[in-house]
PDB file of C-alpha atoms in Angstrom:
ATOM      1  CA  MET A   1      17.768  12.229   3.470  1.00 51.00           C
ATOM      2  CA  GLN A   2      15.574   8.601   4.464  1.00 55.00           C
ATOM      3  CA  GLU A   3      17.959   8.536   7.220  1.00 67.00           C
ATOM      4  CA  TRP A   4      17.111  12.234   7.973  1.00 61.00           C
ATOM      5  CA  ILE A   5      13.894  11.235   7.856  1.00 56.00           C
ATOM      6  CA  ASP A   6      14.277   8.033  10.254  1.00 58.00           C
ATOM      7  CA  GLN A   7      16.187   9.695  12.640  1.00 65.00           C
ATOM      8  CA  ALA A   8      13.827  12.331  13.180  1.00 62.00           C
ATOM      9  CA  ILE A   9      11.094   9.552  13.400  1.00 63.00           C
ATOM     10  CA  GLU A  10      12.714   7.435  15.914  1.00 66.00           C
ATOM     11  CA  ARG A  11      13.005  11.052  18.498  1.00 69.00           C
ATOM     12  CA  LEU A  12       9.439  11.781  17.708  1.00 62.00           C
ATOM     13  CA  VAL A  13       8.175   8.317  18.993  1.00 64.00           C
ATOM     14  CA  ALA A  14      11.574   8.719  22.051  1.00 66.00           C
ATOM     15  CA  SER A  15       9.843  12.509  22.669  1.00 63.00           C
ATOM     16  CA  ALA A  16       6.813  11.632  22.847  1.00 60.00           C
ATOM     17  CA  GLY A  17       6.779   8.702  25.493  1.00 67.00           C
ATOM     18  CA  LEU A  18       4.703   6.339  24.314  1.00 63.00           C
ATOM     19  CA  ASP A  19       4.106   3.174  24.936  1.00 74.00           C
ATOM     20  CA  GLY A  20       1.868   0.092  23.312  1.00 78.00           C
ATOM     21  CA  TYR A  21      -1.486   1.106  22.162  1.00 84.00           C
ATOM     22  CA  MET A  22      -0.375   4.480  22.989  1.00 86.00           C
ATOM     23  CA  LEU A  23       1.621   4.802  19.808  1.00 86.00           C
ATOM     24  CA  LEU A  24      -1.082   4.437  17.751  1.00 90.00           C
ATOM     25  CA  LEU A  25      -1.506   8.261  18.184  1.00 88.00           C
ATOM     26  CA  LEU A  26       1.456   9.056  16.833  1.00 88.00           C
ATOM     27  CA  THR A  27       1.893   6.321  13.806  1.00 91.00           C
ATOM     28  CA  THR A  28      -1.568   6.395  12.454  1.00 94.00           C
ATOM     29  CA  PRO A  29      -1.820  10.147  11.461  1.00 94.00           C
ATOM     30  CA  LEU A  30       1.848   9.232  10.703  1.00 92.00           C
ATOM     31  CA  SER A  31       0.011   6.663   7.981  1.00 94.00           C
ATOM     32  CA  ILE A  32      -1.918   9.434   6.110  1.00 94.00           C
ATOM     33  CA  VAL A  33       0.778  11.300   5.842  1.00 93.00           C
ATOM     34  CA  GLN A  34       2.598   8.423   4.521  1.00 92.00           C
ATOM     35  CA  GLY A  35      -0.029   7.822   2.083  1.00 92.00           C
ATOM     36  CA  ILE A  36      -0.887  11.681   0.924  1.00 89.00           C
ATOM     37  CA  VAL A  37       2.609  12.380   0.708  1.00 87.00           C
ATOM     38  CA  THR A  38       4.491   9.718   0.303  1.00 80.00           C
ATOM     39  CA  PHE A  39       7.815  11.521   1.764  1.00 79.00           C
ATOM     40  CA  PHE A  40       9.336   8.363   3.605  1.00 80.00           C
ATOM     41  CA  PRO A  41       9.236   5.218   3.235  1.00 83.00           C
ATOM     42  CA  PHE A  42       5.914   3.276   4.748  1.00 86.00           C
ATOM     43  CA  ALA A  43       8.249   0.620   5.909  1.00 84.00           C
ATOM     44  CA  THR A  44       9.585   2.187   8.616  1.00 84.00           C
ATOM     45  CA  LEU A  45       6.755   2.332  10.225  1.00 88.00           C
ATOM     46  CA  MET A  46       6.190  -0.902   9.960  1.00 89.00           C
ATOM     47  CA  LEU A  47       9.449  -1.622  11.697  1.00 84.00           C
ATOM     48  CA  LEU A  48       8.360   0.411  15.056  1.00 85.00           C
ATOM     49  CA  HIS A  49       5.033  -1.607  14.824  1.00 87.00           C
ATOM     50  CA  VAL A  50       6.781  -4.829  14.689  1.00 85.00           C
ATOM     51  CA  ALA A  51       9.586  -3.384  16.905  1.00 82.00           C
ATOM     52  CA  THR A  52       6.542  -2.397  19.629  1.00 85.00           C
ATOM     53  CA  PHE A  53       3.255  -4.962  19.029  1.00 87.00           C
ATOM     54  CA  GLY A  54       5.703  -8.598  17.883  1.00 84.00           C
ATOM     55  CA  VAL A  55       5.921  -9.715  14.341  1.00 83.00           C
ATOM     56  CA  VAL A  56       1.860 -10.685  13.800  1.00 87.00           C
ATOM     57  CA  GLU A  57       0.296  -7.926  16.050  1.00 92.00           C
ATOM     58  CA  GLY A  58       2.556  -5.478  14.505  1.00 90.00           C
ATOM     59  CA  LEU A  59       1.904  -6.334  10.167  1.00 92.00           C
ATOM     60  CA  LEU A  60      -1.637  -5.917  11.104  1.00 95.00           C
ATOM     61  CA  VAL A  61      -1.414  -2.623  12.401  1.00 95.00           C
ATOM     62  CA  SER A  62       0.646  -2.118   9.624  1.00 95.00           C
ATOM     63  CA  TRP A  63      -2.243  -3.035   7.326  1.00 96.00           C
ATOM     64  CA  LEU A  64      -4.753  -1.103   8.485  1.00 97.00           C
ATOM     65  CA  LEU A  65      -2.884   2.017   8.991  1.00 97.00           C
ATOM     66  CA  GLY A  66      -1.940   1.580   5.606  1.00 96.00           C
ATOM     67  CA  THR A  67      -5.067   0.293   3.808  1.00 97.00           C
ATOM     68  CA  LEU A  68      -6.579   3.666   5.973  1.00 97.00           C
ATOM     69  CA  ALA A  69      -3.687   5.783   4.472  1.00 96.00           C
ATOM     70  CA  SER A  70      -5.066   4.680   1.092  1.00 96.00           C
ATOM     71  CA  ILE A  71      -8.096   5.323   1.499  1.00 96.00           C
ATOM     72  CA  VAL A  72      -8.085   8.740   2.933  1.00 95.00           C
ATOM     73  CA  CYS A  73      -5.534   9.813   0.109  1.00 93.00           C
ATOM     74  CA  PHE A  74      -8.278   8.092  -2.800  1.00 93.00           C
ATOM     75  CA  TRP A  75     -11.216  10.203  -1.368  1.00 92.00           C
ATOM     76  CA  LEU A  76      -9.559  13.287  -1.366  1.00 89.00           C
ATOM     77  CA  SER A  77      -8.562  12.919  -4.423  1.00 86.00           C
ATOM     78  CA  ARG A  78     -11.422  12.169  -6.067  1.00 84.00           C
ATOM     79  CA  SER A  79     -13.138  14.881  -3.861  1.00 84.00           C
ATOM     80  CA  LEU A  80     -12.125  17.872  -1.763  1.00 73.00           C
ATOM     81  CA  LEU A  81      -8.593  18.638  -2.966  1.00 68.00           C
ATOM     82  CA  GLN A  82      -8.736  17.102  -6.193  1.00 70.00           C
ATOM     83  CA  PRO A  83      -7.212  20.052  -8.217  1.00 73.00           C
ATOM     84  CA  TRP A  84      -4.440  21.205  -5.566  1.00 71.00           C
ATOM     85  CA  PHE A  85      -3.541  17.257  -6.627  1.00 68.00           C
ATOM     86  CA  MET A  86      -3.130  17.077  -9.885  1.00 70.00           C
ATOM     87  CA  HIS A  87      -1.409  20.274  -9.712  1.00 71.00           C
ATOM     88  CA  ARG A  88       1.022  19.098  -6.849  1.00 70.00           C
ATOM     89  CA  PHE A  89       1.184  15.403  -8.541  1.00 67.00           C
ATOM     90  CA  GLY A  90       0.212  15.629 -12.260  1.00 68.00           C
ATOM     91  CA  GLU A  91       4.172  15.632 -13.479  1.00 72.00           C
ATOM     92  CA  ARG A  92       4.329  11.964 -11.443  1.00 68.00           C
ATOM     93  CA  LEU A  93       1.418  11.333 -12.697  1.00 68.00           C
ATOM     94  CA  ALA A  94       3.042  11.720 -16.414  1.00 70.00           C
ATOM     95  CA  LYS A  95       5.495   9.169 -15.733  1.00 74.00           C
ATOM     96  CA  TYR A  96       2.494   7.051 -15.003  1.00 72.00           C
ATOM     97  CA  ASP A  97       0.722   7.102 -18.081  1.00 75.00           C
ATOM     98  CA  LYS A  98       0.675   3.379 -18.846  1.00 74.00           C
ATOM     99  CA  TRP A  99      -0.291   1.800 -15.489  1.00 70.00           C
ATOM    100  CA  GLN A 100      -2.969   4.772 -15.414  1.00 72.00           C
ATOM    101  CA  ARG A 101      -4.414   3.343 -19.174  1.00 76.00           C
ATOM    102  CA  HIS A 102      -4.256   0.077 -17.427  1.00 72.00           C
ATOM    103  CA  MET A 103      -5.956   0.774 -14.565  1.00 75.00           C
ATOM    104  CA  ASP A 104      -9.031   2.915 -16.346  1.00 73.00           C
ATOM    105  CA  HIS A 105      -8.449  -0.822 -17.792  1.00 76.00           C
ATOM    106  CA  TYR A 106      -8.734  -3.636 -15.424  1.00 76.00           C
ATOM    107  CA  GLY A 107      -9.593  -0.836 -12.520  1.00 80.00           C
ATOM    108  CA  VAL A 108      -8.962  -3.484  -9.211  1.00 86.00           C
ATOM    109  CA  TRP A 109      -6.280  -5.532 -10.474  1.00 87.00           C
ATOM    110  CA  VAL A 110      -3.606  -2.991 -11.017  1.00 86.00           C
ATOM    111  CA  VAL A 111      -4.184  -2.040  -7.473  1.00 91.00           C
ATOM    112  CA  ILE A 112      -3.960  -5.207  -6.187  1.00 91.00           C
ATOM    113  CA  LEU A 113      -0.685  -5.612  -8.551  1.00 88.00           C
ATOM    114  CA  LEU A 114       0.913  -1.726  -8.022  1.00 88.00           C
ATOM    115  CA  ARG A 115       0.009  -2.428  -4.100  1.00 90.00           C
ATOM    116  CA  SER A 116       1.486  -5.811  -3.515  1.00 88.00           C
ATOM    117  CA  ILE A 117       4.838  -5.279  -5.601  1.00 82.00           C
ATOM    118  CA  PRO A 118       5.367  -1.427  -4.737  1.00 78.00           C
ATOM    119  CA  ILE A 119       7.440   0.210  -7.815  1.00 83.00           C
ATOM    120  CA  VAL A 120       4.805   3.537  -7.534  1.00 85.00           C
ATOM    121  CA  PRO A 121       4.334   5.169  -4.392  1.00 87.00           C
ATOM    122  CA  SER A 122       1.814   4.330  -3.144  1.00 90.00           C
ATOM    123  CA  ASN A 123      -0.135   8.289  -3.191  1.00 89.00           C
ATOM    124  CA  ILE A 124       0.130   7.814  -6.516  1.00 87.00           C
ATOM    125  CA  ILE A 125      -1.434   4.784  -6.850  1.00 90.00           C
ATOM    126  CA  SER A 126      -4.198   6.094  -4.581  1.00 92.00           C
ATOM    127  CA  ILE A 127      -5.028   9.492  -6.581  1.00 86.00           C
ATOM    128  CA  MET A 128      -4.308   7.056  -9.711  1.00 84.00           C
ATOM    129  CA  ALA A 129      -7.928   4.946  -8.841  1.00 88.00           C
ATOM    130  CA  ALA A 130      -9.060   8.226  -8.404  1.00 87.00           C
ATOM    131  CA  ILE A 131      -9.274   9.997 -11.245  1.00 82.00           C
ATOM    132  CA  SER A 132     -10.672   6.043 -13.372  1.00 82.00           C
ATOM    133  CA  PRO A 133     -13.654   4.882 -13.446  1.00 82.00           C
ATOM    134  CA  LEU A 134     -12.504   2.772 -10.619  1.00 84.00           C
ATOM    135  CA  HIS A 135     -16.006   2.968  -8.042  1.00 88.00           C
ATOM    136  CA  TRP A 136     -14.466   3.290  -4.325  1.00 90.00           C
ATOM    137  CA  ARG A 137     -16.082  -0.311  -3.260  1.00 92.00           C
ATOM    138  CA  ALA A 138     -14.201  -1.734  -5.566  1.00 91.00           C
ATOM    139  CA  TYR A 139     -11.348   1.078  -4.592  1.00 93.00           C
ATOM    140  CA  LEU A 140     -11.778   0.120  -0.757  1.00 95.00           C
ATOM    141  CA  TRP A 141     -11.355  -4.280  -1.064  1.00 94.00           C
ATOM    142  CA  SER A 142      -8.672  -3.993  -3.784  1.00 94.00           C
ATOM    143  CA  THR A 143      -6.814  -1.909  -2.086  1.00 95.00           C
ATOM    144  CA  THR A 144      -7.329  -3.763   1.151  1.00 96.00           C
ATOM    145  CA  ILE A 145      -6.034  -6.935  -0.876  1.00 95.00           C
ATOM    146  CA  GLY A 146      -3.100  -5.415  -2.651  1.00 94.00           C
ATOM    147  CA  THR A 147      -1.912  -4.041   1.114  1.00 95.00           C
ATOM    148  CA  PHE A 148      -2.257  -7.645   3.464  1.00 95.00           C
ATOM    149  CA  SER A 149      -0.127  -8.414   0.188  1.00 92.00           C
ATOM    150  CA  GLN A 150       2.561  -5.569   0.140  1.00 92.00           C
ATOM    151  CA  VAL A 151       2.326  -5.955   4.530  1.00 92.00           C
ATOM    152  CA  TRP A 152       3.299  -9.157   3.443  1.00 90.00           C
ATOM    153  CA  LEU A 153       6.246  -9.047   1.016  1.00 88.00           C
ATOM    154  CA  PHE A 154       7.493  -6.991   2.971  1.00 87.00           C
ATOM    155  CA  ALA A 155       7.816  -9.349   6.139  1.00 86.00           C
ATOM    156  CA  LEU A 156       9.680 -11.760   3.518  1.00 84.00           C
ATOM    157  CA  LEU A 157      12.299  -9.689   2.401  1.00 81.00           C
ATOM    158  CA  GLY A 158      12.734  -8.388   6.392  1.00 77.00           C
ATOM    159  CA  SER A 159      12.694 -11.082   7.567  1.00 74.00           C
ATOM    160  CA  SER A 160      15.305 -12.841   5.240  1.00 66.00           C
ATOM    161  CA  LEU A 161      17.528  -9.042   5.550  1.00 63.00           C
ATOM    162  CA  LEU A 162      16.973  -9.940   9.497  1.00 62.00           C
ATOM    163  CA  ASP A 163      17.492 -13.323   9.654  1.00 66.00           C
ATOM    164  CA  PRO A 164      18.632 -14.940   6.380  1.00 68.00           C
ATOM    165  CA  ASP A 165      19.523 -18.554   8.666  1.00 71.00           C
ATOM    166  CA  SER A 166      15.246 -18.079   9.840  1.00 72.00           C
ATOM    167  CA  ASP A 167      13.525 -20.910   7.501  1.00 76.00           C
ATOM    168  CA  THR A 168      10.939 -18.420   5.291  1.00 79.00           C
ATOM    169  CA  PHE A 169      10.230 -21.195   2.806  1.00 85.00           C
ATOM    170  CA  MET A 170       6.708 -22.294   4.277  1.00 87.00           C
ATOM    171  CA  ILE A 171       5.585 -18.397   4.481  1.00 85.00           C
ATOM    172  CA  TRP A 172       7.582 -17.601   1.090  1.00 88.00           C
ATOM    173  CA  ALA A 173       5.118 -20.480  -0.998  1.00 91.00           C
ATOM    174  CA  ALA A 174       2.641 -19.893   0.983  1.00 90.00           C
ATOM    175  CA  TYR A 175       2.331 -15.947  -0.603  1.00 91.00           C
ATOM    176  CA  ALA A 176       2.849 -17.344  -3.775  1.00 91.00           C
ATOM    177  CA  GLY A 177      -0.139 -19.348  -3.947  1.00 93.00           C
ATOM    178  CA  PHE A 178      -1.451 -16.434  -2.663  1.00 91.00           C
ATOM    179  CA  CYS A 179      -0.252 -14.619  -6.535  1.00 90.00           C
ATOM    180  CA  PHE A 180      -1.177 -17.187  -7.701  1.00 91.00           C
ATOM    181  CA  LEU A 181      -4.494 -17.519  -7.161  1.00 91.00           C
ATOM    182  CA  LEU A 182      -4.911 -13.331  -8.196  1.00 88.00           C
ATOM    183  CA  LEU A 183      -3.380 -14.298 -11.208  1.00 87.00           C
ATOM    184  CA  VAL A 184      -6.130 -17.013 -11.795  1.00 89.00           C
ATOM    185  CA  LEU A 185      -9.030 -15.050 -10.377  1.00 86.00           C
ATOM    186  CA  PHE A 186      -7.573 -12.148 -13.098  1.00 84.00           C
ATOM    187  CA  LEU A 187      -6.869 -14.489 -15.823  1.00 85.00           C
ATOM    188  CA  VAL A 188     -10.587 -16.134 -15.767  1.00 86.00           C
ATOM    189  CA  ARG A 189     -12.206 -12.425 -15.039  1.00 82.00           C
ATOM    190  CA  ARG A 190      -9.924 -10.892 -18.292  1.00 80.00           C
ATOM    191  CA  ALA A 191     -11.954 -14.558 -19.884  1.00 82.00           C
ATOM    192  CA  ARG A 192     -15.250 -13.421 -19.096  1.00 80.00           C
ATOM    193  CA  SER A 193     -14.740  -9.919 -19.852  1.00 75.00           C
ATOM    194  CA  GLN A 194     -13.748 -10.960 -23.768  1.00 74.00           C
ATOM    195  CA  VAL A 195     -16.756 -13.487 -24.053  1.00 74.00           C
ATOM    196  CA  LYS A 196     -19.383 -10.805 -22.816  1.00 72.00           C
ATOM    197  CA  GLY A 197     -17.823  -8.290 -25.655  1.00 65.00           C
ATOM    198  CA  GLN A 198     -17.892 -10.880 -28.298  1.00 68.00           C
ATOM    199  CA  GLY A 199     -21.333 -11.773 -27.824  1.00 58.00           C
TER     200      GLY A 199
END
């Protein structure tokens, strides 16, 4: 099924005849659809962006479109289409009940974690955030950071698979440092919350 979807996207790109930045006329709506219903992996669009724009620009475009798609899904889930989303994804949401409780409690940190380590589908993360008490501004910056982390991780994994001989140690080290910084910020925030709770 996944192979068929990838081939369909490739055929769509080829038949549209879009080059360079014109490709965004196709990949922007595809990214938004992927962010709402997630029936193909975002990595497919990332590879397309990297092949078209080069590594740095392709990853930047992927980050921006991934963030945009998650914001659209969040907004739709919280406003216009909430009943439909709950009916359509209710059973899948129930499987992630533990994460929902964590999101209700820790908010932005769970969004960053789940986007950084893609163990929960992107649209489910957006819907869980939408039905949590998380403020939309907090969701905006946390999903931006989390999507940045996810794109960075996918790029590292992809480069390791495509070119096993490439020296990516420094990039892995930088990513580990980024994750460590997020962990420290989370622990500091949690410690402050506990102190306030005791005070």
